Tab-separated table of C-alpha atoms in Angstrom:
chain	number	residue	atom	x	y	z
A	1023	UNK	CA	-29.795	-31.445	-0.598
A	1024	UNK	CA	-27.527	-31.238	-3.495
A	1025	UNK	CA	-28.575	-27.770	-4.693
A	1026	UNK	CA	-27.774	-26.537	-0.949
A	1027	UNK	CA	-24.623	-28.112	-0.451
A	1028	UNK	CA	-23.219	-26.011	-4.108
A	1029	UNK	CA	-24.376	-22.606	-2.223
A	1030	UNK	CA	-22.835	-23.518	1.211
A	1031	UNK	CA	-19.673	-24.839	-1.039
A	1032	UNK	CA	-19.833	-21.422	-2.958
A	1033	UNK	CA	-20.305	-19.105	0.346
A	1034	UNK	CA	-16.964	-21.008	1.532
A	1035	UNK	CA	-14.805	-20.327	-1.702
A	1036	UNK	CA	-16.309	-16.564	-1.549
A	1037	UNK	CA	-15.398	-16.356	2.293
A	1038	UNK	CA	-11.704	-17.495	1.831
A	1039	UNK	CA	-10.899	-16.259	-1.616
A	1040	UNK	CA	-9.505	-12.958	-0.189
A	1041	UNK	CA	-7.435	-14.888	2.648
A	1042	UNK	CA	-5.553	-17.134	-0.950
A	1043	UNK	CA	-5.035	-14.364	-3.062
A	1044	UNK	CA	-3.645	-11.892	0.090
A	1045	UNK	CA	-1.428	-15.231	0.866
A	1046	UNK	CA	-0.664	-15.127	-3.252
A	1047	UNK	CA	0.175	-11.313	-3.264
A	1048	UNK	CA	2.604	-11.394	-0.077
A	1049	UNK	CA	4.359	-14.640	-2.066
A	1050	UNK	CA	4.827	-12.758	-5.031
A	1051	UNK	CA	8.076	-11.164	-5.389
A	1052	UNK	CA	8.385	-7.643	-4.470
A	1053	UNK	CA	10.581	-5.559	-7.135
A	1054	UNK	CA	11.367	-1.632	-7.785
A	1055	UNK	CA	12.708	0.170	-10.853
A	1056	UNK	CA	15.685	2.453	-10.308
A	1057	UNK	CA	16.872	5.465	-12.802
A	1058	UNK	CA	20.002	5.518	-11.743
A	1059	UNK	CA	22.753	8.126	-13.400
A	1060	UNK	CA	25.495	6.953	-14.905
A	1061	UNK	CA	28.177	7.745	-12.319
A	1062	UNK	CA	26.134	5.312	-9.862
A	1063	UNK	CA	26.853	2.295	-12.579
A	1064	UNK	CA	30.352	1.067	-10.776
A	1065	UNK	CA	29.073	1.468	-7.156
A	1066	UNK	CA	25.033	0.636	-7.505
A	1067	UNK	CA	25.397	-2.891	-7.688
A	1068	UNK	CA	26.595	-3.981	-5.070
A	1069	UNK	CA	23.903	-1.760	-3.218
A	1070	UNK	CA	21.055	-3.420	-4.923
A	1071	UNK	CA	22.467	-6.718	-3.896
A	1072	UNK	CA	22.651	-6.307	-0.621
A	1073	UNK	CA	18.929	-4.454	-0.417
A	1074	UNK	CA	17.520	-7.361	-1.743
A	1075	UNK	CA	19.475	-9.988	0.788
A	1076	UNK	CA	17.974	-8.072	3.045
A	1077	UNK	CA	14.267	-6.717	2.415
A	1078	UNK	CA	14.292	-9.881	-0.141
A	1079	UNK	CA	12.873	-6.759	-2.370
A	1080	UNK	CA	14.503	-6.932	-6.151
A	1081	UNK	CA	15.401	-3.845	-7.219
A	1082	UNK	CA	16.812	-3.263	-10.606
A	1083	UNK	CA	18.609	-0.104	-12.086
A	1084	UNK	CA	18.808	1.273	-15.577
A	1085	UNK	CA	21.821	3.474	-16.280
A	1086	UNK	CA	21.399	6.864	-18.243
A	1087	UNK	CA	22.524	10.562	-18.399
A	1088	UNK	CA	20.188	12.194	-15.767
A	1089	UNK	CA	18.706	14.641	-17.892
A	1090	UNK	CA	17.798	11.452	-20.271
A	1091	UNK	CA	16.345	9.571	-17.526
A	1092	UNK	CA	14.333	12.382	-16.376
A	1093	UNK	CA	12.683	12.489	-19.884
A	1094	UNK	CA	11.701	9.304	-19.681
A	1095	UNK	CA	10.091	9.502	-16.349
A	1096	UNK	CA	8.455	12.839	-17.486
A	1097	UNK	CA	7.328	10.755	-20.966
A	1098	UNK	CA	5.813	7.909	-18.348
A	1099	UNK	CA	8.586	5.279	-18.185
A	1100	UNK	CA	7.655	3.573	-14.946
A	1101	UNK	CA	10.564	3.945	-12.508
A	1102	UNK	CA	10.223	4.190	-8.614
A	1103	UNK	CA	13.347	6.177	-7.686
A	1104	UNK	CA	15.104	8.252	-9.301
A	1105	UNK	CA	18.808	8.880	-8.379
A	1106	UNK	CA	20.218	11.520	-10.298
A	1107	UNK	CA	24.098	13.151	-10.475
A	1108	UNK	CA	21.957	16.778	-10.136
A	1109	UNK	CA	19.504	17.720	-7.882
A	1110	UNK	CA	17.861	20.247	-10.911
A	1111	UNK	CA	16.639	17.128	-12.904
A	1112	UNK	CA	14.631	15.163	-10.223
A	1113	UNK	CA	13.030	18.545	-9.094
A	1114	UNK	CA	11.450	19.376	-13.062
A	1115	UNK	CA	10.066	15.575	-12.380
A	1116	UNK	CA	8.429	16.868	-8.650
A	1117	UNK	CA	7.257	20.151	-10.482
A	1118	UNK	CA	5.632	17.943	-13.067
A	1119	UNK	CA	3.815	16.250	-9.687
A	1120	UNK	CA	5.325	12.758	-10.761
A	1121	UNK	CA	7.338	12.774	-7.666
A	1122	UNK	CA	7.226	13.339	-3.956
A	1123	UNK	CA	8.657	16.841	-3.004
A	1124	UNK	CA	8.849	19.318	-1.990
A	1125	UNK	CA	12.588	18.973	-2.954
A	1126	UNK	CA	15.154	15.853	-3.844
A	1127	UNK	CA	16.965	14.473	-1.339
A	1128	UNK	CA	20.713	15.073	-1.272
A	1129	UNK	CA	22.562	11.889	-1.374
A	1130	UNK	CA	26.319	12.372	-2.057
A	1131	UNK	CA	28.612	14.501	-4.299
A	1132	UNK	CA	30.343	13.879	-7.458
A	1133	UNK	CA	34.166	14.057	-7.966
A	1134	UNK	CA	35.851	14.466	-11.586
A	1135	UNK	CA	39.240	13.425	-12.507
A	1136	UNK	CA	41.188	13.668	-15.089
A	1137	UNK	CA	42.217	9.971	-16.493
A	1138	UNK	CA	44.379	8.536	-18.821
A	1139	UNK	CA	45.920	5.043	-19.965
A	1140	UNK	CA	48.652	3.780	-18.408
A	1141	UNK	CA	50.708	2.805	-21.660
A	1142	UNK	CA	49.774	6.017	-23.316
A	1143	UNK	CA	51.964	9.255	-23.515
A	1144	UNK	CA	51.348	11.093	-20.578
A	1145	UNK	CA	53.257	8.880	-17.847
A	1146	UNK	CA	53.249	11.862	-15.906
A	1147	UNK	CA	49.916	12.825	-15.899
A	1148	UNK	CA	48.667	16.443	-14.394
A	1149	UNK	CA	46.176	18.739	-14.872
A	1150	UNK	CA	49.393	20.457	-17.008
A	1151	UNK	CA	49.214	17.603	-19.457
A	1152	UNK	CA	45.583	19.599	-20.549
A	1153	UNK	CA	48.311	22.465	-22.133
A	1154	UNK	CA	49.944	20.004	-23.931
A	1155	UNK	CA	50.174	21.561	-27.960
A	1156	UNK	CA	50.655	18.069	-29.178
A	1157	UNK	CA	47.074	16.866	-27.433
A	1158	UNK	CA	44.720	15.594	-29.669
A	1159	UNK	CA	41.154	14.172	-28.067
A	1160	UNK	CA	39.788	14.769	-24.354
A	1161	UNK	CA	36.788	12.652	-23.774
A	1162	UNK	CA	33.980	14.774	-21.776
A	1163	UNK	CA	30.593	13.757	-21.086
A	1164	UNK	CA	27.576	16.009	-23.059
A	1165	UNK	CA	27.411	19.442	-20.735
A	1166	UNK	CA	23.748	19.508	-21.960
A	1167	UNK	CA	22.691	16.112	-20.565
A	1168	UNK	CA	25.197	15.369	-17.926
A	1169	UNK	CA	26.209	16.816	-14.940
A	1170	UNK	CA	29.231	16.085	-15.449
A	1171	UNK	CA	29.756	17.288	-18.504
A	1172	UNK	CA	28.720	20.462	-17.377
A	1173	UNK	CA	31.131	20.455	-14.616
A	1174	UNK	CA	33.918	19.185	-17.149
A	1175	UNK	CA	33.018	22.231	-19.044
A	1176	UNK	CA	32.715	24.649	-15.873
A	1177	UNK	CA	36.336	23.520	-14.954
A	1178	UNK	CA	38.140	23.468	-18.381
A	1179	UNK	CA	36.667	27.375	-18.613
A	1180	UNK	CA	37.690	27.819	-15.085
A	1181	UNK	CA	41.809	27.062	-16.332
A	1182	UNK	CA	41.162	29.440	-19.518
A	1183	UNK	CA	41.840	26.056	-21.872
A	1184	UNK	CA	38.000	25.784	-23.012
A	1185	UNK	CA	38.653	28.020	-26.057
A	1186	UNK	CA	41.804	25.640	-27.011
A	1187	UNK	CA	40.551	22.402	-26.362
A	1188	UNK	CA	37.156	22.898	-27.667
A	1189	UNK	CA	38.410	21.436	-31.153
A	1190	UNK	CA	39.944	18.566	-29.556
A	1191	UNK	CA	36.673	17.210	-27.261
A	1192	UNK	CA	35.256	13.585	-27.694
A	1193	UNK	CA	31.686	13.880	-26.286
A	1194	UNK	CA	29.749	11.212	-24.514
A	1195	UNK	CA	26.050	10.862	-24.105
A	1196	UNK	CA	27.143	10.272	-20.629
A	1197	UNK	CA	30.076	10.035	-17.766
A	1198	UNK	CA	30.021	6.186	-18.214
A	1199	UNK	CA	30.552	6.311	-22.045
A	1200	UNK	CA	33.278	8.959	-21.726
A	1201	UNK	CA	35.164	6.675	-19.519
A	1202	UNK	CA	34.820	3.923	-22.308
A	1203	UNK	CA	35.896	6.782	-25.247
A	1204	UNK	CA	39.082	7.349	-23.106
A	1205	UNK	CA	40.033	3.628	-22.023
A	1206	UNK	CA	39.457	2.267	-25.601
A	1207	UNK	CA	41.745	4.573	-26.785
A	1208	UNK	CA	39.253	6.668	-28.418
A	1209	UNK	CA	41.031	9.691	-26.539
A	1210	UNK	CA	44.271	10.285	-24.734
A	1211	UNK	CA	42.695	11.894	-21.807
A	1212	UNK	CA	39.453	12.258	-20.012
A	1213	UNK	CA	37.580	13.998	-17.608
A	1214	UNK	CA	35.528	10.873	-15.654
A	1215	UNK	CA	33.897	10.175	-12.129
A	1216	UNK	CA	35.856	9.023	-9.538
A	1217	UNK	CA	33.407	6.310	-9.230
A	1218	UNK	CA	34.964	5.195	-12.861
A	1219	UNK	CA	38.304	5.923	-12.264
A	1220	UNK	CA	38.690	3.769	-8.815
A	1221	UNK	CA	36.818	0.877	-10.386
A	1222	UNK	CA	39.591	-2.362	-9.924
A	1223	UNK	CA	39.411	-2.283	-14.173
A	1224	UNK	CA	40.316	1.581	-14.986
A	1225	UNK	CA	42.723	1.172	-11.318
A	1226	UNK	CA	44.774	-1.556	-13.256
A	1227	UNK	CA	45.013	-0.401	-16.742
A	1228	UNK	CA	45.328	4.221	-16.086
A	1229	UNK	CA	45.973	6.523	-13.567
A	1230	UNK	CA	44.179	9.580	-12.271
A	1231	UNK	CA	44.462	13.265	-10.493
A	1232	UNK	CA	42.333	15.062	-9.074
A	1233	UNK	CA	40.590	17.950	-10.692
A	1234	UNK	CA	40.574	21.185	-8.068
A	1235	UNK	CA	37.283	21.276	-6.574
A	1236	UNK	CA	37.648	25.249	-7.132
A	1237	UNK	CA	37.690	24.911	-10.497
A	1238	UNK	CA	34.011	23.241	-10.820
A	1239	UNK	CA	30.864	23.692	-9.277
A	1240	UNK	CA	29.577	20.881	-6.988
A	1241	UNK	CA	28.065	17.844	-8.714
A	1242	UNK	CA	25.462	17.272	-6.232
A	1243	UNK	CA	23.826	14.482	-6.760
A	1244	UNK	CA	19.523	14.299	-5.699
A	1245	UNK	CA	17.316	11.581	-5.361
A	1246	UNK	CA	13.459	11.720	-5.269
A	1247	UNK	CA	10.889	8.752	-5.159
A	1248	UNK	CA	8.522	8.352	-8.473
A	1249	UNK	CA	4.377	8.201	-7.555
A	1250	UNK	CA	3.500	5.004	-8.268
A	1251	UNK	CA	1.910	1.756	-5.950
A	1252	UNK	CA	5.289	0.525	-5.111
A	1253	UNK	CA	5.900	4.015	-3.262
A	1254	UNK	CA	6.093	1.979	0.369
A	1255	UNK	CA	8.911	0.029	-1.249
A	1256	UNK	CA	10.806	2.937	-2.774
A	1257	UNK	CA	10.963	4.401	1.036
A	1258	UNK	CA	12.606	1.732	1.871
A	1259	UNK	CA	14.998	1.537	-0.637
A	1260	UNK	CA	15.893	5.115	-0.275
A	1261	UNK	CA	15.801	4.587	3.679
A	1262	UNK	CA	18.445	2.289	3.002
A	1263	UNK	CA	20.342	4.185	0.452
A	1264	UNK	CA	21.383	6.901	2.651
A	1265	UNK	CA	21.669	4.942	5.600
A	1266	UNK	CA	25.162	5.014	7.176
A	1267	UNK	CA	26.272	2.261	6.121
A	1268	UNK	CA	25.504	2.103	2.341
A	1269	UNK	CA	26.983	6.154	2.605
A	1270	UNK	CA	29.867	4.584	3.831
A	1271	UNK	CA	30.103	2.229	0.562
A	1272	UNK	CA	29.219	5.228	-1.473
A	1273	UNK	CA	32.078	7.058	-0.317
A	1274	UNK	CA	34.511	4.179	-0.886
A	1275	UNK	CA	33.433	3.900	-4.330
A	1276	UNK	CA	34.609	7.503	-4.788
A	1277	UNK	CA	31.392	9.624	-4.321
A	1278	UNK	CA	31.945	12.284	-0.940
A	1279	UNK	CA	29.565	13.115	1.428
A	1280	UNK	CA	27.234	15.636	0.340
A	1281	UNK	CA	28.134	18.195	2.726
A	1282	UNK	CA	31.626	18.159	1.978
């Protein structure tokens, strides 16, 4: 009687095993990796706060140049989305078949400014103050691992002062750090994100204008979702990323509509 009640006791832990650990899998928490580029670091936030008030999914961003992040995913690092400030990096990551394709998905475009301190020299500041003899540092992101470095680059060519300035350039691994080099101190102007520049900090201590969108190409910016088991939660992050309403915060936070 004993020996049969221990198999009839065994059958019933074997029948509603699956039923606990399905109950234990939908109560653990749900999170995603972002590679996020470094542009995205004043605005993302707030996104990823709100995604997870309302999916209750945790999603967590790490902030790089997007060439460096698209090493990393390339070299294995485990990240479900990738939102880069150039469409060229996420597509070498779906050529490598890491990531759905067939191309990235066009999110928002980029907008560089040219940025200074408030108590430094240039209280009238203007794309001018770049001719300046008496100029000695402009911070610029790395042209070979940022986008907008490159665009920095493409635009200080564009006004024939690459050749002078050249001598005088602070670079940054990335647009984040070059907005650091240039509100430290580190250098009296800088070419940053709007995203940077519009932050309440850099809003209260410098002052901005606009570089001519002529004189640059357009920083594009691409995102593509990383194969991995937590694909059905990247969709819907990324549903919700460029849903109107999150597009709308985007655009506050200084980054235009892609079709602009």
């Amino acid at each position: 009687m004993f020996e049969r009640r221990r198999v009839l006791l065994c059958l019933l832990m074997l029948l509603f095993a699956p039923c606990v650990w399905a109950q234990q899998a939908a109560a653990a928490p749900q999170s995603l990796r972002i590679a996020a580029a470094a542009d995205l670091q004043p605005v993302l936030p707030a996104i990823l706060a709100e995604f997870e008030r309302q999916t209750g999914i945790r999603a967590e961003a790490s902030y790089q140049s997007s060439a460096t992040l698209a090493t990393q995913i390339l070299n294995g690092a485990p990240f479900d989305v990738f939102l880069a400030a150039d469409p060229g990096f996420p597509q070498k990551v779906i050529d490598a078949g890491l990531a759905e394709g067939p191309k990235p998905i066009v999110y928002a475009q980029g907008t560089l400014v040219l940025w200074t301190r408030k108590d430094g020299r240039f209280h009238s500041l203007s794309m001018d103050s770049l001719r300046d003899p008496t100029l000695k540092s402009v911070a610029v992101a790395n042209p070979e691992h940022a986008p907008y470095g490159r665009a920095a680059q493409a635009a200080l060519e564009h006004l024939d002062l690459y050749p002078m300035l050249k001598p005088k350039l602070v670079i940054a691994e990335n647009i984040a750090q070059t907005a650091q080099f240039v509100e430290s101190g580190n250098a009296e102007l800088g070419l940053i994100s709007l995203t940077s520049a519009v932050t309440p900090r850099l809003s209260a201590s410098g002052q901005y204008v606009l570089v001519p969108r002529d004189a640059y190409p357009p920083i594009l910016q691409g995102a593509v979702i990383v194969k991995r088991p937590s694909t059905q939660l990247a969709h819907r992050f990324l549903d919700f990323f460029t849903s109107p309403p999150v597009q709308r915060q985007l655009q506050a936070g200084g980054l235009a509509p892609a079709n602009k």
